[in-house]
Tab-separated table of C-alpha atoms and ligand atoms in Angstrom:
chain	number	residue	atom	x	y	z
A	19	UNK	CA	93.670	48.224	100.624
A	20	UNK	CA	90.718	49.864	102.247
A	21	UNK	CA	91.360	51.394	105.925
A	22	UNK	CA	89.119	49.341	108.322
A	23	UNK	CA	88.956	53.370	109.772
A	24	UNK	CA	90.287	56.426	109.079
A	25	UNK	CA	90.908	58.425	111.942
A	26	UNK	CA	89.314	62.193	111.639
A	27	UNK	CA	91.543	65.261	113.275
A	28	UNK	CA	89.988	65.026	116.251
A	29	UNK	CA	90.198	61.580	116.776
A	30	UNK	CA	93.952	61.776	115.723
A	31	UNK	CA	94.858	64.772	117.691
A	32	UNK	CA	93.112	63.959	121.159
A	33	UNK	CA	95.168	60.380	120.731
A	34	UNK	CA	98.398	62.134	120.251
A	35	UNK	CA	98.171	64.260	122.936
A	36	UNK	CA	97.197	61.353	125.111
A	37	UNK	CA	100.362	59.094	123.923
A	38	UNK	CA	102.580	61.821	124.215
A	39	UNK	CA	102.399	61.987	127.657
A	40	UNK	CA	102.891	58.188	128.245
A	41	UNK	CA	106.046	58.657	130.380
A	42	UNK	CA	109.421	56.991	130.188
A	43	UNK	CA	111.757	56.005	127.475
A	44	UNK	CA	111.239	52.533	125.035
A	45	UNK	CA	114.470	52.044	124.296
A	46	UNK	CA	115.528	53.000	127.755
A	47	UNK	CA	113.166	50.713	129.592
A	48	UNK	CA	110.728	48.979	127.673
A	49	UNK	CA	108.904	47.403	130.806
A	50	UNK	CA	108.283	50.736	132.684
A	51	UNK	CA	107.190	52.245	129.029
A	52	UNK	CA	104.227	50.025	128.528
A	53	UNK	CA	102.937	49.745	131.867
A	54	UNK	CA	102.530	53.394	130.983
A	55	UNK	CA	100.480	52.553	127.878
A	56	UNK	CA	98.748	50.179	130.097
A	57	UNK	CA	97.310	52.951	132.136
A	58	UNK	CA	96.059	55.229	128.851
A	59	UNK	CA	92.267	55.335	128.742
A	60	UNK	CA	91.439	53.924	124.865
A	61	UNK	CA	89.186	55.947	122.896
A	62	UNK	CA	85.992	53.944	122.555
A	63	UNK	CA	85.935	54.218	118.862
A	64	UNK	CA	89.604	52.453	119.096
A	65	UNK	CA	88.802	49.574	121.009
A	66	UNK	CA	85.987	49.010	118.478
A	67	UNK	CA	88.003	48.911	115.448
A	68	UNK	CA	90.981	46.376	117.529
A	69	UNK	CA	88.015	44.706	118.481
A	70	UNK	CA	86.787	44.093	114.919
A	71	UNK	CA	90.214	43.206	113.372
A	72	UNK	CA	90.500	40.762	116.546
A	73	UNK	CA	87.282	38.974	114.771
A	74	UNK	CA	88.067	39.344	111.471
A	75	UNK	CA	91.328	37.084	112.579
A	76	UNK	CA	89.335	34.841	114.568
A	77	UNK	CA	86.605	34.184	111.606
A	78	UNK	CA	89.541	33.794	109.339
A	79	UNK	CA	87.996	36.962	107.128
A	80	UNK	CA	90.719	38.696	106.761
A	81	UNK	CA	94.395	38.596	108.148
A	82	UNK	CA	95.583	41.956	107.045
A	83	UNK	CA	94.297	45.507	107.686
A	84	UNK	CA	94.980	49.663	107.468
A	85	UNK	CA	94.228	52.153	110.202
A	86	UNK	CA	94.773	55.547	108.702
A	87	UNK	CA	95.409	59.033	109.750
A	88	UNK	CA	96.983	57.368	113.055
A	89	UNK	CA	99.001	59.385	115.376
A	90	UNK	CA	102.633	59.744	114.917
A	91	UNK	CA	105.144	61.949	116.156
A	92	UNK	CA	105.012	65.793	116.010
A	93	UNK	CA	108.478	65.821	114.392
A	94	UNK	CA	109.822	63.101	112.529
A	95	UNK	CA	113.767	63.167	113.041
A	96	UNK	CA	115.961	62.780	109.340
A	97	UNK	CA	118.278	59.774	110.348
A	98	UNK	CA	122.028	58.815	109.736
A	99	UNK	CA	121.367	55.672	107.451
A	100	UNK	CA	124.553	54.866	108.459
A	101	UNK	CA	123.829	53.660	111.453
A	102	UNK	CA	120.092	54.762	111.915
A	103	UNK	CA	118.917	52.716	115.136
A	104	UNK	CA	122.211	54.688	117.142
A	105	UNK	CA	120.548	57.869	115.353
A	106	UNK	CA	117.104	57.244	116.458
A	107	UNK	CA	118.259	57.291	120.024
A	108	UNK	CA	119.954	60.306	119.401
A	109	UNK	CA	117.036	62.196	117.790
A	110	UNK	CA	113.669	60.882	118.969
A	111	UNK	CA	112.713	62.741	121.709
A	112	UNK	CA	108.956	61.483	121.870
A	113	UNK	CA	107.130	58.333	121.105
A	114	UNK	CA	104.195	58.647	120.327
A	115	UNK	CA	104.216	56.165	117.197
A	116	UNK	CA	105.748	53.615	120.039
A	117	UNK	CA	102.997	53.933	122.678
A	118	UNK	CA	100.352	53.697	119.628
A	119	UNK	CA	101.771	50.505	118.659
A	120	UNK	CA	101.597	49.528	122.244
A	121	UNK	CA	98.511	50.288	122.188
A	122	UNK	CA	97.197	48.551	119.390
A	123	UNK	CA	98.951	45.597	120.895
A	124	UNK	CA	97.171	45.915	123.923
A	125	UNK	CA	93.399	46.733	122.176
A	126	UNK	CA	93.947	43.368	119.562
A	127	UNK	CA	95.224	41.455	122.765
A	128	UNK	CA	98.377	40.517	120.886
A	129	UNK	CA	101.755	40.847	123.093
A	130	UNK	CA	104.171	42.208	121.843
A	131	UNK	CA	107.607	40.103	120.930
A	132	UNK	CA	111.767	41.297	120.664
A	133	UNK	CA	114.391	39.649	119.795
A	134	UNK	CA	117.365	39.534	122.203
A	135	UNK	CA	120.022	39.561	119.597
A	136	UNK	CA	118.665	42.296	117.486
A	137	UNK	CA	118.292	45.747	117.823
A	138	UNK	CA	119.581	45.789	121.322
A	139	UNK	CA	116.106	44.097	122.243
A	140	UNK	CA	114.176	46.974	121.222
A	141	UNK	CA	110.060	45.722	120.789
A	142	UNK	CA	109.976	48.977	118.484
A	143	UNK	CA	112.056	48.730	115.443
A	144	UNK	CA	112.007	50.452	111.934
A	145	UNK	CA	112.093	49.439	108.647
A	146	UNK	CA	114.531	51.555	106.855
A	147	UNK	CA	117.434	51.483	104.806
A	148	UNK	CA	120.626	51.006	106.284
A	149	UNK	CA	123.313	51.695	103.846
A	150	UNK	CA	125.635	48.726	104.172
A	151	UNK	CA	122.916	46.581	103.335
A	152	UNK	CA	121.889	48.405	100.014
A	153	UNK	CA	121.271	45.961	97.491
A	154	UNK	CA	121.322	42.899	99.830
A	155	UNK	CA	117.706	40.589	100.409
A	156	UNK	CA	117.005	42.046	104.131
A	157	UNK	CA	114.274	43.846	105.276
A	158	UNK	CA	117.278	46.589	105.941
A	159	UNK	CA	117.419	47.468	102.507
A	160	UNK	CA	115.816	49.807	100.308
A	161	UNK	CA	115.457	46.788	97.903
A	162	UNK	CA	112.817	44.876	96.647
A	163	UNK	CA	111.608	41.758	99.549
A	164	UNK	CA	109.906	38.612	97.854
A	165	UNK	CA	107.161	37.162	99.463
A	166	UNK	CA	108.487	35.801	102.967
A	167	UNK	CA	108.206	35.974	106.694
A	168	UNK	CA	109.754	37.790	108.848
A	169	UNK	CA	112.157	35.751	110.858
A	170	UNK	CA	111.468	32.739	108.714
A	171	UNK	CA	114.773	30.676	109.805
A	172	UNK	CA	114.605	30.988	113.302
A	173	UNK	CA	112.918	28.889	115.618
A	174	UNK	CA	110.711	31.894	117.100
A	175	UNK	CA	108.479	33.717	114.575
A	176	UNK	CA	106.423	36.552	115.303
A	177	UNK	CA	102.044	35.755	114.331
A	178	UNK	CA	101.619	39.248	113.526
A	179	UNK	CA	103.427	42.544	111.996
A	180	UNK	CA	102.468	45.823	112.743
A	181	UNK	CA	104.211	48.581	110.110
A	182	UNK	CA	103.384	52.506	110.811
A	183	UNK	CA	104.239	55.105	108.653
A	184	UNK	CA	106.836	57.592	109.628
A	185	UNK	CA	107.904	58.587	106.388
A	186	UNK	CA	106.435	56.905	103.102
A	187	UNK	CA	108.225	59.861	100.323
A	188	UNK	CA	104.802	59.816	97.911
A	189	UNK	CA	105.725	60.260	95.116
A	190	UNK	CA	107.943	57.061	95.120
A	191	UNK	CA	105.844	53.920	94.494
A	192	UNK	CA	106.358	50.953	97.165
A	193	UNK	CA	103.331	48.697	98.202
A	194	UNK	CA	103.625	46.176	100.596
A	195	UNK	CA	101.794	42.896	99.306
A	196	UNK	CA	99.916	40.151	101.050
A	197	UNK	CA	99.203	36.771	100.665
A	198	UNK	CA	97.593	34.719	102.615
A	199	UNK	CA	97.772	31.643	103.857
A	200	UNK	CA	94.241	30.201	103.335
A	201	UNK	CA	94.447	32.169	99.717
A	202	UNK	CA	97.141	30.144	98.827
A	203	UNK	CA	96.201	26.677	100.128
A	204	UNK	CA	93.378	27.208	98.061
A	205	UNK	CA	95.580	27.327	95.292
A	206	UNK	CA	97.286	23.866	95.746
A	207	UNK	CA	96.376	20.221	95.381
A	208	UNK	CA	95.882	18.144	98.662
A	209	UNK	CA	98.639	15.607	97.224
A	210	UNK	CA	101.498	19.116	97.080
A	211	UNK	CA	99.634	20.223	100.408
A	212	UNK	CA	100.836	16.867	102.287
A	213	UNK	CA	104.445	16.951	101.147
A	214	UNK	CA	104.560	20.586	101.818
A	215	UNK	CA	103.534	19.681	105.325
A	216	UNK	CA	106.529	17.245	105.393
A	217	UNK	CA	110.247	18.460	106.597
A	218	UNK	CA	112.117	18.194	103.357
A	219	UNK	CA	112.752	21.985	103.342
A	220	UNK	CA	115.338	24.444	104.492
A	221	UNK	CA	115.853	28.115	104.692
A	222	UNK	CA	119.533	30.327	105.615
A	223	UNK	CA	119.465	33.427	107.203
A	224	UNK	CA	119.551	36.780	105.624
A	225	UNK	CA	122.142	38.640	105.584
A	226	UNK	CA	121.384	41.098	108.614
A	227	UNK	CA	121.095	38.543	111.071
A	228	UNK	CA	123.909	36.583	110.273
A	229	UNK	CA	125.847	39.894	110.118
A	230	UNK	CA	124.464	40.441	114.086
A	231	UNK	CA	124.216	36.854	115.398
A	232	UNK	CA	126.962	34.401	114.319
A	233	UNK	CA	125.024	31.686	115.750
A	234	UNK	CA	122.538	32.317	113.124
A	235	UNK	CA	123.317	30.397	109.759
A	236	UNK	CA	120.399	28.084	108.691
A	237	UNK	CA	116.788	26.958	109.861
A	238	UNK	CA	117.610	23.166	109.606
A	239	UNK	CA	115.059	20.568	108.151
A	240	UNK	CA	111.207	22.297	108.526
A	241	UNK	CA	108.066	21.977	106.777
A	242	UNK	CA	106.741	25.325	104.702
A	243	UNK	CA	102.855	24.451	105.849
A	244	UNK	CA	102.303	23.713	109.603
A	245	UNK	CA	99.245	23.736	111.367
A	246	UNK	CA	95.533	25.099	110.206
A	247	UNK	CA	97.469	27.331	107.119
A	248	UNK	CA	100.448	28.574	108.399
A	249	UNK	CA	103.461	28.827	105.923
A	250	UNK	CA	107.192	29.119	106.518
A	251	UNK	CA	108.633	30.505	103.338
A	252	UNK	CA	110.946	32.699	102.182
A	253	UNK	CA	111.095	32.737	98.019
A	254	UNK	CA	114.298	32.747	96.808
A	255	UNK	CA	115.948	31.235	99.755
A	256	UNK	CA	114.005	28.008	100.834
A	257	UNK	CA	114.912	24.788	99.475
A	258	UNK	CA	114.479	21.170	99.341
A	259	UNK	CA	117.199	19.260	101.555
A	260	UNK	CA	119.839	17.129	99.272
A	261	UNK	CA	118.185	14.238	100.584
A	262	UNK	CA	114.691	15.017	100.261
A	263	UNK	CA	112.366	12.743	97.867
A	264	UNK	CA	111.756	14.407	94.221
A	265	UNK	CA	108.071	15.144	94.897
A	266	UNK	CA	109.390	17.635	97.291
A	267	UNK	CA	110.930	19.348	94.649
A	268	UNK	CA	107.637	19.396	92.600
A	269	UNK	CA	105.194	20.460	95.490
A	270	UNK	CA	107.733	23.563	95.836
A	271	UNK	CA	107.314	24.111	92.277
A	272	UNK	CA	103.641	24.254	93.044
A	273	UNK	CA	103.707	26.717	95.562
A	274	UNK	CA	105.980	29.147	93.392
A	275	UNK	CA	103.332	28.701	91.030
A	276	UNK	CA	100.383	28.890	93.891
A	277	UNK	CA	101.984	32.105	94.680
A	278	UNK	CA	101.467	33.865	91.274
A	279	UNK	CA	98.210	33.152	91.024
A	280	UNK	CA	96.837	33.266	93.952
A	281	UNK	CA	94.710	36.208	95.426
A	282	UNK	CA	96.418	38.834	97.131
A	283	UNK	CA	95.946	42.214	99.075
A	284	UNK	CA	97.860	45.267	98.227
A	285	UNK	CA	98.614	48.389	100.033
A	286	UNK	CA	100.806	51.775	99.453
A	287	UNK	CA	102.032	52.423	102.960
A	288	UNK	CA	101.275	57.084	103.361
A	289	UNK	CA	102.271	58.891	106.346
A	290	UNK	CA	100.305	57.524	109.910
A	291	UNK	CA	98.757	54.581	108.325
A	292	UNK	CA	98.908	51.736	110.342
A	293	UNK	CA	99.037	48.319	108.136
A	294	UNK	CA	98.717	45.241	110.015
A	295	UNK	CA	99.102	41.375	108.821
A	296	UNK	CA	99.547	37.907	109.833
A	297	UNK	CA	103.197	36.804	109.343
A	298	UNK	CA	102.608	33.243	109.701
A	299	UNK	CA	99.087	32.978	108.423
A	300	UNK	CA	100.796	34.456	105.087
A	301	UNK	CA	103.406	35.746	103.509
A	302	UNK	CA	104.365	39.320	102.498
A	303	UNK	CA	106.723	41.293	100.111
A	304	UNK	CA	107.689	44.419	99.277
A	305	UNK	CA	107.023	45.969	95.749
A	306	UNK	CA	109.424	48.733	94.421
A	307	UNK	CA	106.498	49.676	91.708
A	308	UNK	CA	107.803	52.690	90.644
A	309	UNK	CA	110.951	54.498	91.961
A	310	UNK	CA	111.752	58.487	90.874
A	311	UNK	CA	114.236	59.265	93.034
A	312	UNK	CA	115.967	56.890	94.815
A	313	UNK	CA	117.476	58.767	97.558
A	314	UNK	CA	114.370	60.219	98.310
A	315	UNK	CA	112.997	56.580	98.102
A	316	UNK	CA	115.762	55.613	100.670
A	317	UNK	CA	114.325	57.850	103.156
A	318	UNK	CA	111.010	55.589	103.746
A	319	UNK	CA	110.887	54.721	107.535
A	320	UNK	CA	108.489	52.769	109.339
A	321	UNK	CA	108.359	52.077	113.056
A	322	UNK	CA	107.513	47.697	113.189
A	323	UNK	CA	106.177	45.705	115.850
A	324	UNK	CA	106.155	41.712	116.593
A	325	UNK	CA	103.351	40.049	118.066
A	326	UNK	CA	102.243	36.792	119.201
A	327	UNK	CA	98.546	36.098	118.478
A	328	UNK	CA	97.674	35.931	121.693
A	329	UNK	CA	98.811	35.665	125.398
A	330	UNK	CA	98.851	31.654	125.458
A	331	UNK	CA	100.957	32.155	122.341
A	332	UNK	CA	103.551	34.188	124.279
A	333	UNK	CA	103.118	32.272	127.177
A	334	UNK	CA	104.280	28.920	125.811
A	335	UNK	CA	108.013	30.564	125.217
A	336	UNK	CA	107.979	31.501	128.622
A	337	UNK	CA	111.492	30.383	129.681
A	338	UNK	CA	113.363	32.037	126.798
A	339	UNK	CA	113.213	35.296	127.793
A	340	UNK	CA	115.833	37.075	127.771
A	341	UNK	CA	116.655	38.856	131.454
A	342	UNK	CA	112.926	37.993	132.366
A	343	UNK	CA	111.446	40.268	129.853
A	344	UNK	CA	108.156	38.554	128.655
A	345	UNK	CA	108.035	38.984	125.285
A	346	UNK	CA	112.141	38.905	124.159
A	347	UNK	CA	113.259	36.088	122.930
A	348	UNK	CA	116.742	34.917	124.519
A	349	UNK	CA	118.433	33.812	120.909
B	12	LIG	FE1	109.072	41.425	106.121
């Protein structure tokens, strides 16, 4: 994909030096680490560019986008991918990719959304392999991901994903790919359209979140289109109910077949890009094109961020936060 900007040295280096002194600790205390952000002046050119992908949302243009040359951390810590978040605590000493993604948040006007049972509630989390999970379908693998949502079983669901680049090993081939959800409506027949608006479907949960929340086994009955042209999908793993009608069956035939053909957006994650996309206004996966070394290839990391899509969004779960932190979900 084309960066909607590409930050130049200056503009990257005058940002860093301003995030780096955002005081406090994120995975200390999240609350008294973005009322820091809250307080950083915003480059003008910044709140431009949030305010452009904030309209290129609104006019339904485009749901996905790449900031590059974004600030990230002086030093980049190697993690234990044994047990990498326990690491990360260990080793990251400054946040700069955190209070950037805070940022962001705050420019696009998109709060920012944890889960309680994940992650020890962390809002910042990373994408990386974890080596128990090798092999498995979670975004805690170094595997391939079919098109999905994040979170698709559970009954909250970030609107947006935020993925920065910590460390994207070049020479190893990975895009991230997006669909969206207007691109693939486009691609089905009103008749398929109206059952897949219907609650003959169901999804499990993967692997890592039934591993860290026992409660957490299946979606129950749910539609895979809701509203204007959201989709709740994860390939692979969403089915008809025993006891839905056989045209269910055949409209989710359709979409597998929607989702081939349909148009989609493409991007190879490098160091400090920022890549942004709608998680419920599409669906994402992630590509293992090409893979030299796969150690090496195990060593990707990027620091993620939920959002809702905007503040009445977040405010209609209030009540399920967890210890009266707006923004984490009590699951
Ligand atoms: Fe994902």
């Amino acid at each position: 994909m084309e960066p909607i900007h590409v930050l130049t040295p200056h503009q990257r280096d005058e940002l860093t030096a301003v995030l780096g002194a955002v005081p406090g600790n994120p995975y200390r205390d999240h609350r008294e680490f973005v009322a820091g952000v809250a307080e950083v002046h915003a480059p003008r050119f910044l709140v431009e560019v949030c305010e452009r992908v904030r309209q290129d949302r609104l006019n339904g243009l485009s749901e996905a986008h790449v900031l590059r040359d974004c600030p990230v951390d002086p030093h980049i810590p190697d993690l234990d991918l044994d047990d990498p978040v326990a690491d990360k605590y260990r080793k990251k000493t400054t946040f700069v990719g955190e209070a950037f993604l805070a940022l962001i948040a705050r420019l696009t006007r998109t709060p920012l959304m944890a889960y309680g049972s994940r992650n020890n509630g962390d809002f910042f989390t990373d994408v990386i392999a974890i080596n128990k999970y090798s092999g498995m379908q979670t975004g805690f693998s170094d595997s391939e991901l079919p098109f999905h949502n994040d979170r698709t079983a559970h009954w909250a669901r970030a609107d947006h994903i935020a993925l920065l680049g910590m460390r994207c090993p070049q020479d190893e081939v990975i895009y991230t790919t997006f669909v969206s959800g207007r691109a693939l409506l486009r691609c089905l027949s009103d008749e398929d359209q109206e059952i897949l608006r219907q609650p003959y479907f169901t999804t499990s949960f993967d692997v890592f979140s039934r591993a860290t929340n026992s409660t957490q086994r299946s979606s129950g009955a749910h539609p895979i289109l809701e509203g204007d042209h959201s989709i709740r999908y994860l390939e692979t793993t969403t089915t008809v109910l025993p006891d839905a009608p056989g045209e269910a069956k055949d409209a989710l035939l359709a979409l597998k077949n929607a989702l081939v053909v349909a148009e989609k957006q493409r991007h190879r994650l490098r160091d400090g890009d920022l890549l942004l996309f709608a998680n419920q206004d599409g669906l994402h996966s992630r590509d293992r094109i090409e893979i030299l070394n796969a150690d090496r290839a195990a060593t990707r990391w990027l620091l993620k961020t939920y959002a809702f899509r905007d503040q009445a969004r977040a405010d209609s779960f209030t009540g399920r936060w967890k210890d009266g932190v707006p923004g984490l979900i009590d699951d």
